[in-house]
Coordinates of C-alpha atoms and ligand atoms in Angstrom, one line a residue:
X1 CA -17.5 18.2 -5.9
X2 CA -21.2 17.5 -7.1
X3 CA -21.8 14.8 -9.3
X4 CA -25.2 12.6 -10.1
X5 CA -23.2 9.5 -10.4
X6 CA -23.5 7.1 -7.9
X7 CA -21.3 4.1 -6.8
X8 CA -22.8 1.0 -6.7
X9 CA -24.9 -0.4 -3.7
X10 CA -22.5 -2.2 -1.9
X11 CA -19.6 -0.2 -2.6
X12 CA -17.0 -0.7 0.2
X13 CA -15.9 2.2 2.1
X14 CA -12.7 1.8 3.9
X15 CA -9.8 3.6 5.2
X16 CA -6.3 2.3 5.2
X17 CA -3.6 1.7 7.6
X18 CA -0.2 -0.6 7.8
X19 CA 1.8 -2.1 11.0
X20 CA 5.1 -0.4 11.0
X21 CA 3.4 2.7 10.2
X22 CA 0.7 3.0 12.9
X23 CA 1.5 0.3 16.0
X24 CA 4.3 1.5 17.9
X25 CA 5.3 -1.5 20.7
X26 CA 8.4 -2.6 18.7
X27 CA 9.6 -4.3 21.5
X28 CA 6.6 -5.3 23.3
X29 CA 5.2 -9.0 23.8
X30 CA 7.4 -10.4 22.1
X31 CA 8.2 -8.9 18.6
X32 CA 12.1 -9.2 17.0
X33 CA 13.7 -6.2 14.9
X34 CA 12.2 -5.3 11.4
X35 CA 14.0 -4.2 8.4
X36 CA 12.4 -1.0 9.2
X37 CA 13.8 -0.6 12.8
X38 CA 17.1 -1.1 11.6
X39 CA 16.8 1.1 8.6
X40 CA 15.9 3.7 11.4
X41 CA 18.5 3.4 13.6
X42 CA 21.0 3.6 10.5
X43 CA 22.0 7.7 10.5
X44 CA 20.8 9.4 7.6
X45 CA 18.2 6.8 6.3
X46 CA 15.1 8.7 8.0
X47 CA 14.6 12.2 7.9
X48 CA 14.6 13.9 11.6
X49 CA 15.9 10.5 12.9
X50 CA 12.1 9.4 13.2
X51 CA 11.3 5.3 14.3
X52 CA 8.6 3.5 14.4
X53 CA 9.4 2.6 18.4
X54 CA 5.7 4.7 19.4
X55 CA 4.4 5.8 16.0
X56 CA 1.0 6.2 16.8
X57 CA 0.6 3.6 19.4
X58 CA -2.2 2.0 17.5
X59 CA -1.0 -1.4 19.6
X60 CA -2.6 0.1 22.4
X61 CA -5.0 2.8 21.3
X62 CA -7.2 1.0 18.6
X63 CA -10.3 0.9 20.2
X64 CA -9.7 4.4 20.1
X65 CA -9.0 4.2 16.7
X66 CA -11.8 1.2 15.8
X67 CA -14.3 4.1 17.4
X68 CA -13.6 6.5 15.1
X69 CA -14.0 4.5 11.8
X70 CA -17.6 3.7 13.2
X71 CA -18.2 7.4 13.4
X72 CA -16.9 7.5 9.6
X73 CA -19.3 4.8 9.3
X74 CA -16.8 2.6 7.2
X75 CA -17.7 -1.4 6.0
X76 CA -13.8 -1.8 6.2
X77 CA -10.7 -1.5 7.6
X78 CA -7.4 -2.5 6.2
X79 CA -4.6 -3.2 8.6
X80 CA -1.5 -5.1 8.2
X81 CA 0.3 -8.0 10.1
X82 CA 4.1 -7.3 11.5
X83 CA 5.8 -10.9 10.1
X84 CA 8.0 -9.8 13.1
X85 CA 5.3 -10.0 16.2
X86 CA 3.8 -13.2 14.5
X87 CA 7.2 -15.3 13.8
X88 CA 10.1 -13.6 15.5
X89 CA 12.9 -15.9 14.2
X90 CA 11.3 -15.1 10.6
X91 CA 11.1 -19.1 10.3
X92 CA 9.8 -21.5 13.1
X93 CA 8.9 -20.6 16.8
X94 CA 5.1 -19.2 16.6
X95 CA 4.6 -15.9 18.8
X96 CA 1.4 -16.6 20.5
X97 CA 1.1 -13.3 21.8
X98 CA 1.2 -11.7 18.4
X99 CA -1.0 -13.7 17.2
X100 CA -3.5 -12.3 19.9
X101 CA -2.6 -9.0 19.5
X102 CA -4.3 -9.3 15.6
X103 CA -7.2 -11.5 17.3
X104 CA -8.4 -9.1 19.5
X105 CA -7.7 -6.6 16.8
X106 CA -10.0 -8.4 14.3
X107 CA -13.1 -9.2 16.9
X108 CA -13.1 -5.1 18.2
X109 CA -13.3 -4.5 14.0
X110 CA -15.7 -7.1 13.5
X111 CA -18.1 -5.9 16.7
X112 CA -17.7 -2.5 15.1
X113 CA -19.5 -3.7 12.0
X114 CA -16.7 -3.1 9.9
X115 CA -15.1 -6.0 7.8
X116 CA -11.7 -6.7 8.3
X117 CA -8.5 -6.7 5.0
X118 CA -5.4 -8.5 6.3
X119 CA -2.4 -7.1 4.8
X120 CA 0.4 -9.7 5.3
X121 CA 3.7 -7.9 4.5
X122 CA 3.5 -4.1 4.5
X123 CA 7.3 -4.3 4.5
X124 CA 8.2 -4.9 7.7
X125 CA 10.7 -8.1 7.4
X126 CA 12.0 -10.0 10.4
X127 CA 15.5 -8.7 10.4
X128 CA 17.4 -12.2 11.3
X129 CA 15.5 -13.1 7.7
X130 CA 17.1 -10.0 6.2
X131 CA 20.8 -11.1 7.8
X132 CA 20.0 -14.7 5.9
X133 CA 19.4 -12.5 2.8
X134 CA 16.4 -11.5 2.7
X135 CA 14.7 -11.4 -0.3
X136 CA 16.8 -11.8 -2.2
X137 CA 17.0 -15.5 -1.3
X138 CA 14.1 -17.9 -2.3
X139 CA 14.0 -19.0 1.2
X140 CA 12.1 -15.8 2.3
X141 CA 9.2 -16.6 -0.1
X142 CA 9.0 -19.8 1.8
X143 CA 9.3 -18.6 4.8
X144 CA 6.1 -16.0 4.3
X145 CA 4.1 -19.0 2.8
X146 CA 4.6 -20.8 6.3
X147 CA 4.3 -17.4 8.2
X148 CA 1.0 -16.9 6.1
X149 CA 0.1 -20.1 7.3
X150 CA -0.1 -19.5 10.9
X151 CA -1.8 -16.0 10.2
X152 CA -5.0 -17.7 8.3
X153 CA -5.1 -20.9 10.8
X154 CA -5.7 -18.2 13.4
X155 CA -7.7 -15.8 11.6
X156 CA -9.2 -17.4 9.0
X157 CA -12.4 -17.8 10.5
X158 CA -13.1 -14.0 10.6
X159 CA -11.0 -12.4 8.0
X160 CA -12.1 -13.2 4.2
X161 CA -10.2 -10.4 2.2
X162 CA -6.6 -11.3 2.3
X163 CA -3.9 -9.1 0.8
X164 CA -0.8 -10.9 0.2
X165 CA 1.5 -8.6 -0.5
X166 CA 1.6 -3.9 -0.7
X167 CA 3.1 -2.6 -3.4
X168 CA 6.1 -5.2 -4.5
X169 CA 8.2 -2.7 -6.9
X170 CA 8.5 -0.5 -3.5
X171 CA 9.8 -3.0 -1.6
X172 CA 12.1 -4.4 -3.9
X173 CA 13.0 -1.6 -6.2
X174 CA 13.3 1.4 -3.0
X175 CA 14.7 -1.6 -0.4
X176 CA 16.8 -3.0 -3.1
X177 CA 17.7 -1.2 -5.7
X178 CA 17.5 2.3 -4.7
X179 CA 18.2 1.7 -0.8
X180 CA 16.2 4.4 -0.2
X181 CA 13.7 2.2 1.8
X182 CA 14.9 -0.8 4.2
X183 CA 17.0 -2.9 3.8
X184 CA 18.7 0.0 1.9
X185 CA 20.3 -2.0 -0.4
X186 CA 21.4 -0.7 -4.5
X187 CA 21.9 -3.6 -6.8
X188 CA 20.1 -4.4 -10.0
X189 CA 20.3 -8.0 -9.6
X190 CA 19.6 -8.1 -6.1
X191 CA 16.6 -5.8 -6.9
X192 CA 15.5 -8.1 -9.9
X193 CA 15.9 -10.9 -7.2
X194 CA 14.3 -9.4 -4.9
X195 CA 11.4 -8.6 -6.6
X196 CA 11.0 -11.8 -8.4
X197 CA 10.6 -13.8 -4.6
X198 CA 8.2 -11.1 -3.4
X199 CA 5.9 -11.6 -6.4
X200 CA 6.6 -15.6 -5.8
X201 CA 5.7 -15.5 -2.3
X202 CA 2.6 -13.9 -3.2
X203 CA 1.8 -16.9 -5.2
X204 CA 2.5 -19.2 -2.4
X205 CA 0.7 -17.1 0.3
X206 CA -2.2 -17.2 -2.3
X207 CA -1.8 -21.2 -2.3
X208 CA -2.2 -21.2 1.7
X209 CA -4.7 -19.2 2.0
X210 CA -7.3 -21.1 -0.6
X211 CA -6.2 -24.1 1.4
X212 CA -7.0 -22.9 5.0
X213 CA -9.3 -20.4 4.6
X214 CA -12.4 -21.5 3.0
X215 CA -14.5 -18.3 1.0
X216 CA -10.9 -16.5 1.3
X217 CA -10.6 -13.8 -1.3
X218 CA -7.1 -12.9 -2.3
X219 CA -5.8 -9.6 -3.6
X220 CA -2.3 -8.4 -4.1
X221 CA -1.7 -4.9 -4.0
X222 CA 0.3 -2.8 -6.6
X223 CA 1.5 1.3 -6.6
X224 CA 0.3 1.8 -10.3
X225 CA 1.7 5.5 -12.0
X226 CA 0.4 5.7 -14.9
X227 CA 3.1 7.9 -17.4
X228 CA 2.8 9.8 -19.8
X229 CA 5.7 10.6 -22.5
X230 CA 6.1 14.8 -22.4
X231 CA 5.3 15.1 -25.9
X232 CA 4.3 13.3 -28.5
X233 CA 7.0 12.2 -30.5
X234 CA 7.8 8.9 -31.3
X235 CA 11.2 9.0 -28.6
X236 CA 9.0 10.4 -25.9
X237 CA 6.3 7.4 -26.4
X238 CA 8.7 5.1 -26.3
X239 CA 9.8 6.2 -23.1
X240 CA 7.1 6.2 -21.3
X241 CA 6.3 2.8 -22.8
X242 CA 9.9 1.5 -21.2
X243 CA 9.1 3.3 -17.7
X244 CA 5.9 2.2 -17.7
X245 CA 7.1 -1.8 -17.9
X246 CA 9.3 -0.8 -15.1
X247 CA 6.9 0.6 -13.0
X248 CA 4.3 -1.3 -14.0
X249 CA 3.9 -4.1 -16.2
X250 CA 6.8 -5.6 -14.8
X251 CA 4.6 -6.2 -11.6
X252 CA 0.9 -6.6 -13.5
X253 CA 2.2 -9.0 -16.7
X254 CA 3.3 -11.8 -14.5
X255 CA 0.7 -12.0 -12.3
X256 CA -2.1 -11.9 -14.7
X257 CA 0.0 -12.8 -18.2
X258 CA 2.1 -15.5 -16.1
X259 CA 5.4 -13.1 -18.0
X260 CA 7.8 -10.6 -17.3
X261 CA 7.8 -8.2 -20.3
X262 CA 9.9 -8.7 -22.7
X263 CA 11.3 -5.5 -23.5
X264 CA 12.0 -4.8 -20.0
X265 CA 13.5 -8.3 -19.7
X266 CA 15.6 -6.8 -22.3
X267 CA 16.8 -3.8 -21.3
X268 CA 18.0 -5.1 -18.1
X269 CA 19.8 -7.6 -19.4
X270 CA 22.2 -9.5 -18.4
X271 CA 20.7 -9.1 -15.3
X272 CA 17.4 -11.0 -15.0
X273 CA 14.9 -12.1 -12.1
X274 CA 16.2 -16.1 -10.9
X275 CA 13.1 -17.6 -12.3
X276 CA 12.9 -21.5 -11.9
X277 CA 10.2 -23.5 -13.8
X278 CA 6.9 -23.2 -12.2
X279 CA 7.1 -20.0 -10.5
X280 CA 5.1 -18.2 -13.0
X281 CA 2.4 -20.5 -13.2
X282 CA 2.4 -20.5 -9.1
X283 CA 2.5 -15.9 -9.6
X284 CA -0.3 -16.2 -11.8
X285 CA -2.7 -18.2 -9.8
X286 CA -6.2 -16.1 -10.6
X287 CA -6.7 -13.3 -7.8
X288 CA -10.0 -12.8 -6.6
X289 CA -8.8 -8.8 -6.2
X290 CA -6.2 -6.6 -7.8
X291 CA -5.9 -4.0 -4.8
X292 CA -4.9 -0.4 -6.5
X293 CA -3.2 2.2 -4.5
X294 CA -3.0 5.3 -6.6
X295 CA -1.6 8.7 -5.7
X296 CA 0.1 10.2 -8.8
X297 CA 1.4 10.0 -12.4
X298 CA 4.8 10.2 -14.2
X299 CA 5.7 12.6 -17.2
X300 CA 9.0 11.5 -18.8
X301 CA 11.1 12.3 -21.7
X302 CA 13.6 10.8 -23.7
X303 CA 17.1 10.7 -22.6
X304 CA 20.0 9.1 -23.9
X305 CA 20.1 5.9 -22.0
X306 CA 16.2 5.9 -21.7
X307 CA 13.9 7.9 -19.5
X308 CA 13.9 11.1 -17.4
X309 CA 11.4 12.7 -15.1
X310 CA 10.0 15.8 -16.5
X311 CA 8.1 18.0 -13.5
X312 CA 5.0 19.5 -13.6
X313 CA 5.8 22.7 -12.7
X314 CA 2.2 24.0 -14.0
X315 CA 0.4 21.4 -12.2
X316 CA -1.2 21.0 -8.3
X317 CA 1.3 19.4 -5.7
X318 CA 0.9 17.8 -2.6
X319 CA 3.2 18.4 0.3
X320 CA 5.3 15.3 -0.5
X321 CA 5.5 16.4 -4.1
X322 CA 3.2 14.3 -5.9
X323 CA 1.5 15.9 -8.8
X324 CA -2.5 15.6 -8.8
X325 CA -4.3 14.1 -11.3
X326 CA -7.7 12.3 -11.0
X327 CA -7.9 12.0 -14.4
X328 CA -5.0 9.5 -14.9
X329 CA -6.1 7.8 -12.0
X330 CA -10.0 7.4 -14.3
X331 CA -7.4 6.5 -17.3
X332 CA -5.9 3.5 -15.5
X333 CA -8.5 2.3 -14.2
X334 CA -10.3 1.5 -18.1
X335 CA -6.9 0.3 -18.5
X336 CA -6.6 -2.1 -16.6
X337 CA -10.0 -3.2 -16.9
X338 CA -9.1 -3.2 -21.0
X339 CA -5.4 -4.7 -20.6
X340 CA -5.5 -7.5 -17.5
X341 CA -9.4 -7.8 -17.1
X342 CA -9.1 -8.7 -13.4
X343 CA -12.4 -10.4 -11.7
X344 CA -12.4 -6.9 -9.1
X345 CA -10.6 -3.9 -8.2
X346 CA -10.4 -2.7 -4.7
X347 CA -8.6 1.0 -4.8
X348 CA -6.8 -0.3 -1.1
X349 CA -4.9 3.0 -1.2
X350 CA -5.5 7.0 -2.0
X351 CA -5.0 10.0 -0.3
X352 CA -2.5 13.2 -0.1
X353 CA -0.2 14.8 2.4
X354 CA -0.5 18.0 3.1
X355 CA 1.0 20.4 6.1
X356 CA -1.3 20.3 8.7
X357 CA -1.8 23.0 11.2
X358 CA -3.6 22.4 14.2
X359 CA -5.3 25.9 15.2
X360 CA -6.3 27.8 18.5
X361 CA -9.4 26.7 18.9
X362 CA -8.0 22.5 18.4
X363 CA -9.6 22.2 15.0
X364 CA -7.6 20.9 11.7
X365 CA -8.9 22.3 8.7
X366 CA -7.8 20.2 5.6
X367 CA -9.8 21.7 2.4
X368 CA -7.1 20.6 -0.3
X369 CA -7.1 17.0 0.8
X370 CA -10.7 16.7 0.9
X371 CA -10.7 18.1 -2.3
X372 CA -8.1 15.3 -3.7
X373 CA -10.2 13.0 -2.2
X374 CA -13.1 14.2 -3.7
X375 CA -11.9 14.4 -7.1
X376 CA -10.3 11.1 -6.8
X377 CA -13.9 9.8 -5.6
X378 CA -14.9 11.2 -9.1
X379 CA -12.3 9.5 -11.3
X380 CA -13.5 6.0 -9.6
X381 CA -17.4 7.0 -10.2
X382 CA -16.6 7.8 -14.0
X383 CA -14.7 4.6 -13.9
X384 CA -17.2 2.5 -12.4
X385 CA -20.1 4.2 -15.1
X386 CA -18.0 3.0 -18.0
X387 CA -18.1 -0.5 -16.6
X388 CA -14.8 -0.3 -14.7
X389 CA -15.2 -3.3 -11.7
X390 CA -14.6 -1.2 -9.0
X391 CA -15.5 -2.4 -5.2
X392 CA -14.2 -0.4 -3.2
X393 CA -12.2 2.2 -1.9
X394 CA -9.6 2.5 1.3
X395 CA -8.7 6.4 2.3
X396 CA -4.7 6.7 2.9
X397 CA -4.6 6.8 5.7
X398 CA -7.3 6.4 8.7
X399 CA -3.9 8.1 10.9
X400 CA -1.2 10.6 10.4
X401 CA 1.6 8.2 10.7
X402 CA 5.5 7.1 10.2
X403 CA 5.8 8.0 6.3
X404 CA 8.8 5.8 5.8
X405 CA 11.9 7.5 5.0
X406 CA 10.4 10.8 5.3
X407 CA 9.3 10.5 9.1
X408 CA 7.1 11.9 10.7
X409 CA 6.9 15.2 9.1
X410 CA 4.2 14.1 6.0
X411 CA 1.2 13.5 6.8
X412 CA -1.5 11.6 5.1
X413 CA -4.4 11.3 8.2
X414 CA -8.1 12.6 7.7
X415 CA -7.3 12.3 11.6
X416 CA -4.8 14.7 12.8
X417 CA -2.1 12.6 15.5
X418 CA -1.0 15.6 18.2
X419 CA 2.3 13.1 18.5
X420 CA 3.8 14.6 21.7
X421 CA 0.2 13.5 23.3
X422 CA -0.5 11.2 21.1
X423 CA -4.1 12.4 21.1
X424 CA -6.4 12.0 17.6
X425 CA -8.1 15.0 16.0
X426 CA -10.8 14.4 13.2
X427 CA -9.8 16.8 10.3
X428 CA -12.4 18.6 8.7
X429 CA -12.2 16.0 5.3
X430 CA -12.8 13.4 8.5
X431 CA -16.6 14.8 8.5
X432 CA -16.0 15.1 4.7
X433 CA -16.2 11.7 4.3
X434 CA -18.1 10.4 6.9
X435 CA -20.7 12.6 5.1
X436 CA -19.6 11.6 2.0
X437 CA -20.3 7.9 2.9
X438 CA -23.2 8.7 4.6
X439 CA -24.9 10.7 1.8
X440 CA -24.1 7.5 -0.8
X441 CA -25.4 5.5 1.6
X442 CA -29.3 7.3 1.4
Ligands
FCB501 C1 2.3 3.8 -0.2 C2 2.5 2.9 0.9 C3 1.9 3.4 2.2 C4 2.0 4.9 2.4 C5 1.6 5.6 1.1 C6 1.7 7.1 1.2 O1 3.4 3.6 -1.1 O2 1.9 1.6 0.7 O3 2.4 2.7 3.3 O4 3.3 5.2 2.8 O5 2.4 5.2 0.0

């Protein structure tokens, strides 16, 4: 894709990565059970059987790793912290050796030249915190606020760009509502709950970290899908309006309107999220980033009892069968510039799965992600020309890597993982972007 656009000096280039996904070592010096390693070892939750027990061993392979994001020639890296490593009890007893895992982790990123984003819960929960309730109970949010605690005493004086929380409607509307994530739970009130104390402990993390770590900036990261009603009648709109506040203004009003919506509030009723007084003031503490990770949209329709997905048949797929649209991606970006005027955006995820085939000669040719790349790249220059504040943007994902419940088998990398040897291979939208990069750069 050609364009005369160009992003802003300073634009961050990054690529993307999370704990449970990439590390491997679940046992090792000293970490406890996730939710995750439990979910895996439950039959049926994770296709093929995969765990996360060597993933791509990232615990001990990251300068391997940290070697090839120079040759991308990224400014940053986003990683997340496993609670589990740091606090193993979920509550108390620090984990030195954890800690220096992410230490050494941070000042091999930081000799690179590349600028470290903490993610502090990629959904990886202690699993004695799940047996206590998880998060469902307030307690959790309190315990991440003093887990969050020990993570910025430690690396506070090298990390700046925090990100509190990925993608809270996931983790409490797949983990607990859906139990199709861990801790594979289906209840509309524990869901509502659930969500309610991840969005909470967000606002406490936030709290700790502007007290520890001076200059911190703080982001919170959100899936947006932006939807779109099938047609334009009046029942179709309204649709899309309702799963919309589901997907996403149940997660953006509160943290920037200090609200739930109301006609989401509605419709759910008589369940509702257990707020007490003060928690939405504590959600809706300014963030100095709203992180977007965007991959697709939603079509629905009307249906009796309120929305249905309608597929694109017509439309580009990836391999996981996400529609592609760049254009929706440029549309909610002016949105949310328009609706929630947030002080910067930081796109902390993007990217498609697609089946990979390594060939004879050891190359991996990946044309139709580089294209979605590409044409995602697009949507965020057009976005950032109509005034859209726009800082960066993170590649899912720097690896091939455990794609929750569906294994091994999707994968997301611009570098190919060989997982019987474990051995990296740079796709071809790899040199893609490094050139990509590069050629913004000049
Ligand atoms: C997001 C997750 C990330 C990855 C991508 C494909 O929802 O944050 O870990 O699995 O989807």
């Amino acid at each position: 894709m050609t364009t005369e656009r160009t992003l802003p000096t300073g634009f961050v280039w990054g690529a993307a990565t999370a704990a449970f996904q990439v590390e491997g070592a679940n046992a090792e010096d000293g970490r406890s059970e996730s939710i995750w390693d439990r979910f895996c070892a439950t039959p049926g939750k994770v296709r093929n059987g995969d765990d996360g027990s060597v993933a791509c061993d990232f615990y001990h392979r990251y300068p391997q790793d940290i070697a090839l994001m120079k040759e991308l020639g990224l400014d940053a890296f986003r990683f997340s912290v496993a609670w589990p490593r740091i606090v193993p009890d979920g509550r108390g007893t620090v984990n030195e050796a954890g800690l220096d895992f992410y230490d050494r982790l941070v000042d091999e990123v930081l000799a690179a030249g590349i600028e470290p984003y903490a993610t502090l819960y990629h959904w990886d929960l202690p699993q004695v915190l799940e047996d206590a309730g998880g998060w469902v109970e307030r307690g959790t949010a309190e315990a991440f606020a003093e887990y969050t605690e020990v993570v910025a005493r430690r690396l506070g004086d090298r990390v700046t760009n925090w990100i509190t929380q990925n993608e809270p409607r996931v983790a409490a509307w797949l983990g607990y509502g859906l139990g199709i994530h861990a801790p594979g739970r289906s209840d509309l009130g524990e869901m509502l709950a659930a969500g309610h104390h991840i969005l909470l402990s967000h606002g406490l993390a936030a709290e700790v970290l502007r007290r520890d770590v001076p200059g911190a900036r703080v982001g919170i990261a959100f899936d947006l899908n932006p939807v779109y009603p099938e047609t334009d009648s009046e029942a179709d709109r309204a649709a899309s309006w309702a799963a919309d506040g589901e997907n996403n203004r149940w997660f953006l009003d509160p943290v920037f309107r200090a609200e739930y919506p109301q006609d989401i509030v509605e419709r759910w009723a008589p369940a509702a999220p257990p707020v007490l007084d003060g928690d939405m003031a504590t959600i809706a503490a300014p963030v100095d980033l709203l992180c977007v990770n965007y991959y697709t949209r939603r079509v629905v329709r009307a249906v009796e009892d309120g929305f249905a997905e309608v597929y694109q048949g017509d439309s580009p797929h990836t391999d996981i069968g996400w529609e592609v649209v760049p254009d929706a991606f440029y549309e909610l970006l002016v949105r949310l510039r328009d609706e929630y005027a947030p002080a910067a955006i930081s796109i902390t995820e993007n990217g498609a799965a697609f089946e990979d085939i390594r060939l004879h000669d050891g190359q991996v040719k990946d044309p139709e992600r580089q294209a979605y790349i590409a044409s995602h790249l697009d949507a965020v220059e057009r976005a950032v020309a109509a005034g859209v504040p726009v800082e960066g943007y993170f590649v899912w994902s720097l690896l091939d890597n455990f794609e929750w419940a569906e294994g091994y088998r999707r994968r997301f990398g611009i570098v190919y993982v060989d997982y019987p040897t474990l051995e990296r291979v740079p796709k071809s939208s790899f040199h893609w972007y490094r050139d990509f990069i590069a050629g913004h750069r000049a």
